[in-house]
């Protein structure tokens, strides 16, 4: 059995274990395979093992991969990296999801550009609106992207009415060794948003090192890189 297949199986098993322990349904927890810096061959290997959702951080690298892996039906691409406002177009054109939207200007550009792309797509494979998670700076680190909790509702209400976007939920990258309270705060913000908007079903929280506490706090999507593909080379 391939190493990647092995890793995917053991992560799926531990998602099930953590879900059961917390009386949650593991079927409601999506595993996002974070493939940044990893070559196409490894993505294909994960796909062959049944993995469908992949997360990327670096735009040019991601667009190259998306273009060359077009043959993989059902593959789903999530942009999870910081977004510069002059780089929104390739995200709108090529991705299924964007999880790192943290300001109105970005959401507006993504909406306009997605609508343009949807108009140009042919009828046999119509392009759907872009699924969006709002990134919340839950640990309030000045260096990290994400908006502060007070600003969620304004951005959410814009995304909700935007025809090119679908509001799916919230994403967070808690600080290393963040207290349980941080995760619970995210859970509460998510619950509030879910009550307001019918399309909200995603709390994207948890990486290789904090998957257990994230699932205990209601995460519906864990973003795992290292535990699937191994350590990354430092990005130059
Ligand atoms: C790199 C990255 C991950 C994956 O992190 P690992 O520790 O390798 O599992 C998850 N989410 C985001 C936003 C990332 O940038």
CSV table of C-alpha atoms and ligand atoms in Angstrom, one decimal:
chain,number,residue,atom,x,y,z
A,1,UNK,CA,0.0,0.0,0.0
A,2,UNK,CA,1.3,3.5,-0.8
A,3,UNK,CA,2.5,5.7,2.0
A,4,UNK,CA,-0.1,8.4,1.1
A,5,UNK,CA,-2.9,5.9,1.0
A,6,UNK,CA,-1.8,4.6,4.4
A,7,UNK,CA,-1.7,8.1,5.8
A,8,UNK,CA,-5.1,9.0,4.5
A,9,UNK,CA,-6.6,5.8,6.0
A,10,UNK,CA,-5.1,6.5,9.4
A,11,UNK,CA,-6.3,10.1,9.4
A,12,UNK,CA,-9.8,9.0,8.4
A,13,UNK,CA,-9.7,6.5,11.2
A,14,UNK,CA,-8.7,9.1,13.7
A,15,UNK,CA,-11.4,11.5,12.5
A,16,UNK,CA,-13.9,8.7,13.2
A,17,UNK,CA,-12.4,8.1,16.6
A,18,UNK,CA,-12.4,11.8,17.6
A,19,UNK,CA,-15.9,12.2,16.2
A,20,UNK,CA,-17.3,9.3,18.2
A,21,UNK,CA,-15.6,10.4,21.3
A,22,UNK,CA,-17.4,13.7,21.0
A,23,UNK,CA,-20.8,12.3,19.9
A,24,UNK,CA,-20.5,13.7,16.4
A,25,UNK,CA,-21.1,12.1,13.0
A,26,UNK,CA,-17.8,11.6,11.2
A,27,UNK,CA,-19.7,11.8,7.9
A,28,UNK,CA,-20.1,15.5,8.6
A,29,UNK,CA,-16.4,16.1,8.8
A,30,UNK,CA,-14.5,16.6,5.5
A,31,UNK,CA,-10.8,15.9,5.2
A,32,UNK,CA,-9.1,18.6,3.1
A,33,UNK,CA,-5.7,17.4,1.8
A,34,UNK,CA,-3.4,20.4,1.9
A,35,UNK,CA,-1.0,19.8,-1.1
A,36,UNK,CA,0.9,23.1,-1.2
A,37,UNK,CA,4.5,22.6,-2.4
A,38,UNK,CA,3.8,18.9,-3.2
A,39,UNK,CA,4.1,17.6,-6.8
A,40,UNK,CA,1.2,16.5,-9.0
A,41,UNK,CA,2.3,12.9,-8.7
A,42,UNK,CA,1.5,12.9,-5.0
A,43,UNK,CA,-1.9,14.6,-5.6
A,44,UNK,CA,-2.7,11.9,-8.1
A,45,UNK,CA,-1.7,9.2,-5.6
A,46,UNK,CA,-4.1,10.7,-3.0
A,47,UNK,CA,-6.8,11.0,-5.6
A,48,UNK,CA,-6.4,7.4,-6.6
A,49,UNK,CA,-6.8,6.5,-2.9
A,50,UNK,CA,-10.2,8.3,-3.0
A,51,UNK,CA,-9.3,11.8,-1.7
A,52,UNK,CA,-11.2,14.5,-3.6
A,53,UNK,CA,-10.8,17.9,-1.8
A,54,UNK,CA,-7.4,19.6,-2.0
A,55,UNK,CA,-6.2,22.8,-0.5
A,56,UNK,CA,-3.5,25.1,-1.9
A,57,UNK,CA,-1.9,28.4,-0.6
A,58,UNK,CA,0.3,29.6,-3.4
A,59,UNK,CA,-1.7,30.9,-6.3
A,60,UNK,CA,0.6,30.4,-9.3
A,61,UNK,CA,1.6,26.9,-8.2
A,62,UNK,CA,-2.0,26.1,-7.6
A,63,UNK,CA,-3.2,27.3,-11.0
A,64,UNK,CA,-0.5,25.2,-12.7
A,65,UNK,CA,-1.7,22.1,-10.8
A,66,UNK,CA,-5.4,22.7,-11.4
A,67,UNK,CA,-4.7,23.1,-15.2
A,68,UNK,CA,-2.6,20.0,-15.4
A,69,UNK,CA,-4.9,17.8,-13.3
A,70,UNK,CA,-8.1,18.7,-15.2
A,71,UNK,CA,-8.6,15.0,-16.1
A,72,UNK,CA,-9.3,14.1,-12.5
A,73,UNK,CA,-13.1,14.3,-12.4
A,74,UNK,CA,-14.7,15.3,-9.2
A,75,UNK,CA,-11.5,16.9,-7.8
A,76,UNK,CA,-12.3,19.9,-5.7
A,77,UNK,CA,-9.8,22.8,-5.2
A,78,UNK,CA,-9.8,25.1,-2.1
A,79,UNK,CA,-7.8,28.2,-1.9
A,80,UNK,CA,-6.6,28.6,1.7
A,81,UNK,CA,-3.7,31.2,1.5
A,82,UNK,CA,-3.6,34.9,2.0
A,83,UNK,CA,-5.3,36.9,-0.8
A,84,UNK,CA,-3.8,40.0,-2.4
A,85,UNK,CA,-6.6,42.1,-4.0
A,86,UNK,CA,-4.8,42.2,-7.4
A,87,UNK,CA,-4.7,38.4,-7.4
A,88,UNK,CA,-8.4,37.5,-7.0
A,89,UNK,CA,-9.1,36.8,-10.7
A,90,UNK,CA,-7.3,33.4,-10.9
A,91,UNK,CA,-9.0,32.3,-7.7
A,92,UNK,CA,-12.4,33.3,-9.2
A,93,UNK,CA,-11.6,31.5,-12.4
A,94,UNK,CA,-10.1,28.2,-11.2
A,95,UNK,CA,-11.2,27.3,-7.7
A,96,UNK,CA,-14.3,25.6,-6.2
A,97,UNK,CA,-13.8,27.1,-2.8
A,98,UNK,CA,-12.0,30.0,-1.2
A,99,UNK,CA,-11.6,29.8,2.6
A,100,UNK,CA,-9.4,32.9,3.3
A,101,UNK,CA,-11.8,35.8,2.5
A,102,UNK,CA,-11.2,38.4,5.1
A,103,UNK,CA,-12.4,41.7,3.7
A,104,UNK,CA,-15.2,43.2,1.7
A,105,UNK,CA,-13.0,44.4,-1.2
A,106,UNK,CA,-11.8,40.8,-1.8
A,107,UNK,CA,-15.3,39.4,-1.6
A,108,UNK,CA,-16.6,42.1,-4.1
A,109,UNK,CA,-13.8,41.4,-6.6
A,110,UNK,CA,-14.3,37.6,-6.3
A,111,UNK,CA,-18.0,38.0,-6.9
A,112,UNK,CA,-17.6,40.2,-10.0
A,113,UNK,CA,-14.9,38.0,-11.5
A,114,UNK,CA,-16.7,34.7,-10.7
A,115,UNK,CA,-19.9,36.1,-12.4
A,116,UNK,CA,-17.8,36.9,-15.5
A,117,UNK,CA,-16.4,33.4,-15.6
A,118,UNK,CA,-19.8,31.8,-15.0
A,119,UNK,CA,-21.2,33.7,-18.0
A,120,UNK,CA,-18.4,32.5,-20.2
A,121,UNK,CA,-18.6,28.8,-19.2
A,122,UNK,CA,-20.3,26.5,-21.6
A,123,UNK,CA,-23.7,24.8,-20.9
A,124,UNK,CA,-22.4,21.3,-20.8
A,125,UNK,CA,-20.1,22.1,-17.8
A,126,UNK,CA,-21.7,25.2,-16.2
A,127,UNK,CA,-19.6,26.9,-13.6
A,128,UNK,CA,-21.1,27.1,-10.1
A,129,UNK,CA,-20.8,30.1,-7.7
A,130,UNK,CA,-17.7,30.1,-5.6
A,131,UNK,CA,-18.0,28.6,-2.1
A,132,UNK,CA,-16.7,31.0,0.5
A,133,UNK,CA,-15.5,30.7,4.1
A,134,UNK,CA,-14.7,33.9,6.0
A,135,UNK,CA,-11.3,33.7,7.7
A,136,UNK,CA,-11.5,34.8,11.3
A,137,UNK,CA,-8.4,36.0,13.2
A,138,UNK,CA,-9.5,34.2,16.3
A,139,UNK,CA,-6.2,34.4,18.1
A,140,UNK,CA,-6.0,38.1,17.3
A,141,UNK,CA,-2.5,37.9,16.0
A,142,UNK,CA,-1.5,41.1,14.2
A,143,UNK,CA,0.7,39.1,11.7
A,144,UNK,CA,-2.0,36.6,10.7
A,145,UNK,CA,-4.7,37.2,8.1
A,146,UNK,CA,-8.3,37.0,9.0
A,147,UNK,CA,-10.8,39.6,10.2
A,148,UNK,CA,-11.8,40.4,13.7
A,149,UNK,CA,-15.0,38.8,15.1
A,150,UNK,CA,-16.8,42.2,15.2
A,151,UNK,CA,-16.6,42.4,11.4
A,152,UNK,CA,-18.0,39.0,10.5
A,153,UNK,CA,-21.6,40.0,10.1
A,154,UNK,CA,-21.1,42.8,7.5
A,155,UNK,CA,-18.9,40.6,5.3
A,156,UNK,CA,-21.3,37.6,5.7
A,157,UNK,CA,-24.3,39.6,4.7
A,158,UNK,CA,-22.5,40.8,1.5
A,159,UNK,CA,-21.5,37.3,0.6
A,160,UNK,CA,-24.9,36.0,1.2
A,161,UNK,CA,-26.6,38.2,-1.3
A,162,UNK,CA,-23.8,38.0,-3.9
A,163,UNK,CA,-24.9,35.9,-6.9
A,164,UNK,CA,-21.4,34.6,-7.7
A,165,UNK,CA,-20.6,33.5,-4.1
A,166,UNK,CA,-22.1,31.0,-1.6
A,167,UNK,CA,-21.5,31.6,2.0
A,168,UNK,CA,-20.4,28.2,3.5
A,169,UNK,CA,-19.0,29.2,6.8
A,170,UNK,CA,-15.9,30.2,8.8
A,171,UNK,CA,-12.2,29.3,8.7
A,172,UNK,CA,-9.6,29.8,11.4
A,173,UNK,CA,-6.0,29.1,12.1
A,174,UNK,CA,-5.7,29.2,15.9
A,175,UNK,CA,-2.3,30.2,17.2
A,176,UNK,CA,0.0,27.3,18.2
A,177,UNK,CA,-1.1,25.8,21.5
A,178,UNK,CA,-4.1,28.1,21.6
A,179,UNK,CA,-6.3,27.5,24.7
A,180,UNK,CA,-9.5,25.4,24.4
A,181,UNK,CA,-11.4,28.7,24.8
A,182,UNK,CA,-10.2,29.8,21.3
A,183,UNK,CA,-11.8,26.8,19.7
A,184,UNK,CA,-15.0,27.2,21.6
A,185,UNK,CA,-15.2,30.8,20.6
A,186,UNK,CA,-15.0,29.7,17.0
A,187,UNK,CA,-17.7,27.2,17.5
A,188,UNK,CA,-20.0,29.8,19.0
A,189,UNK,CA,-19.4,32.2,16.1
A,190,UNK,CA,-20.1,29.4,13.7
A,191,UNK,CA,-23.4,28.4,15.5
A,192,UNK,CA,-24.5,32.0,15.4
A,193,UNK,CA,-23.8,32.3,11.6
A,194,UNK,CA,-25.5,29.0,10.9
A,195,UNK,CA,-28.7,30.2,12.6
A,196,UNK,CA,-28.7,33.3,10.3
A,197,UNK,CA,-27.9,31.7,6.9
A,198,UNK,CA,-29.2,28.4,5.5
A,199,UNK,CA,-26.1,27.8,3.3
A,200,UNK,CA,-23.7,27.8,6.2
A,201,UNK,CA,-22.5,24.3,7.0
A,202,UNK,CA,-18.7,24.6,7.3
A,203,UNK,CA,-16.4,25.3,10.2
A,204,UNK,CA,-12.9,24.8,8.8
A,205,UNK,CA,-10.6,24.4,11.7
A,206,UNK,CA,-7.9,21.9,12.7
A,207,UNK,CA,-4.6,21.0,11.1
A,208,UNK,CA,-2.1,18.1,11.6
A,209,UNK,CA,-1.3,19.2,15.1
A,210,UNK,CA,-4.7,20.3,16.5
A,211,UNK,CA,-7.2,18.0,14.8
A,212,UNK,CA,-8.5,16.5,18.0
A,213,UNK,CA,-9.4,19.7,19.8
A,214,UNK,CA,-10.8,21.2,16.6
A,215,UNK,CA,-13.2,18.2,16.1
A,216,UNK,CA,-14.1,18.3,19.8
A,217,UNK,CA,-15.1,21.9,19.2
A,218,UNK,CA,-17.4,21.2,16.2
A,219,UNK,CA,-15.0,21.4,13.2
A,220,UNK,CA,-16.6,20.1,10.0
A,221,UNK,CA,-13.5,20.4,7.9
A,222,UNK,CA,-9.9,19.6,8.9
A,223,UNK,CA,-7.1,20.8,6.7
A,224,UNK,CA,-4.2,18.3,6.8
A,225,UNK,CA,-0.9,18.6,5.0
A,226,UNK,CA,2.0,17.2,6.8
A,227,UNK,CA,0.3,14.1,8.2
A,228,UNK,CA,-0.7,13.1,4.6
A,229,UNK,CA,2.2,14.2,2.4
A,230,UNK,CA,5.1,14.5,4.9
A,231,UNK,CA,7.0,17.6,5.9
A,232,UNK,CA,7.3,20.4,3.4
A,233,UNK,CA,10.5,21.9,2.1
A,234,UNK,CA,10.9,25.4,3.2
A,235,UNK,CA,9.3,27.8,0.7
A,236,UNK,CA,12.0,30.0,-0.9
B,1,LIG,C1,-0.4,24.6,5.4
B,1,LIG,C2,-1.7,24.8,5.9
B,1,LIG,C3,-2.4,23.7,6.5
B,1,LIG,C4,-1.8,22.3,6.7
B,1,LIG,O1,-1.0,22.3,7.8
B,1,LIG,P1,-0.3,21.0,8.3
B,1,LIG,O2,0.3,21.4,9.6
B,1,LIG,O3,0.8,20.6,7.3
B,1,LIG,O4,-1.3,19.9,8.4
B,1,LIG,C5,-3.7,23.9,6.9
B,1,LIG,N1,-4.3,25.1,6.8
B,1,LIG,C6,-3.7,26.2,6.2
B,1,LIG,C7,-4.4,27.5,6.1
B,1,LIG,C8,-2.4,26.0,5.8
B,1,LIG,O5,-1.7,27.1,5.3
